[in-house]
Structures are given as C-alpha cells and as structure tokens.
Amino acid sequence: MAQERTGVATLKGNPLTLIGPELKKGDKAPDFQLNKSLVDVVTLKDFAGKVKLVSVVPSIDTGVCDAQTRRFNEEAGKLGDNVVVLTVSVDLPFAQARWCGAAGIDKVTLLSDYRNNNFGEAYGVLIKDLHLDFRSIFVIDENDTIQYVEILGEMTEHPNYEEALNAVKALV
C-alpha cells in the first residue's frame, strides 16, 4: 500500500489526500512511465543528460492548467537545448494533442499519466479520491537529482513560475 499524505493539499479549501512519498531537493528522481500517445511510452531515461522542468497539472482543460502550460511554453525556447519542459496530466493523449494544436503549444512536451497513475504515485502527487495529479513543479538535473520542488497548497493557485525558472537557469 502506498503512503498517503494529508494536510498538504486542498481544492477550494477542501482537504485532499495525496498518494506517494514527499520528494525533496537532493532526492533521486523516481523513474516513471508516461504515455506520449496511446501506445508510445516514455521514461525518465528518455530525457537522460537533460535538465527537466516537469510541470504537473490536474487537467489541461482548466484555466490555471492552461495558463501554466502556456507560460512554460513561452519560456521553454529561452532555456536552451539542454532543457526539456514536460507537462504531465492524466488527460488522455488525444485530449492533450487536441489542446496543444488549438493552443499552438510547440516547445513543451505533454505526457499522460492516465494509464496507471505511475508518475503521480512515484512523485507523491496522485490525488487519492480524484485520480488526478496535483499541481506541482519538479526541476530535475541532468544526473536525475531533484533540484527544486513546489507542491502547491491549493490546487487552484498558480505555481511560482520565476522560482521554477530560476532553478532551471541555475543548472544550465
């Protein structure tokens, strides 16, 4: 049975239970399996040697998630070739592709945790009752060590974009 954490996250003030460990700066980034399409799966190793900014959103079709992904897409081109920006949600790959096309997103890679919530559980952001991943940011260095973590207290709030981007810039 995976670890359950309470008292760390809310949705509109209502408490949520997160499944998985509390990751911190200095921890080794857990491996994951995320879907790029219904059949194509990627793992942490697919981004070996790169700095990874992982932006986790509950659903791409909500206002804050949309804004968060658009903001990181704007910034991604300024971060250099050694950085990948990944947006993770439990949305189906079809929905992610449709949204990216409509939004003109071309510098962020959207990956889906829909199949088994592998990422959410490994990174401690799976919402037990909703089966969504909680809004969070992870910056992982080229050696797969976590260098920055932000788990928002309230799901409807924006992350600290500047802190996350500064954490990435400090690594490149």
Tab-separated table of C-alpha atoms in Angstrom, residues 71-81 83 107 165 169 172:
chain	number	residue	atom	x	y	z
A	71	ARG	CA	3.665	30.220	-19.628
A	72	PHE	CA	6.202	27.388	-19.630
A	73	ASN	CA	5.821	27.038	-23.411
A	74	GLU	CA	6.740	30.731	-23.782
A	75	GLU	CA	9.784	30.310	-21.535
A	76	ALA	CA	10.946	26.952	-22.925
A	77	GLY	CA	12.556	28.444	-26.024
A	78	LYS	CA	14.745	30.691	-23.865
A	79	LEU	CA	16.136	27.872	-21.719
A	80	GLY	CA	18.475	26.271	-24.264
A	81	ASP	CA	18.857	22.896	-25.940
A	83	VAL	CA	16.460	21.677	-21.138
A	107	LYS	CA	8.011	23.774	-27.069
A	165	LEU	CA	12.604	29.051	-13.999
A	169	LYS	CA	18.628	28.561	-15.205
A	172	VAL	CA	22.349	25.389	-17.437
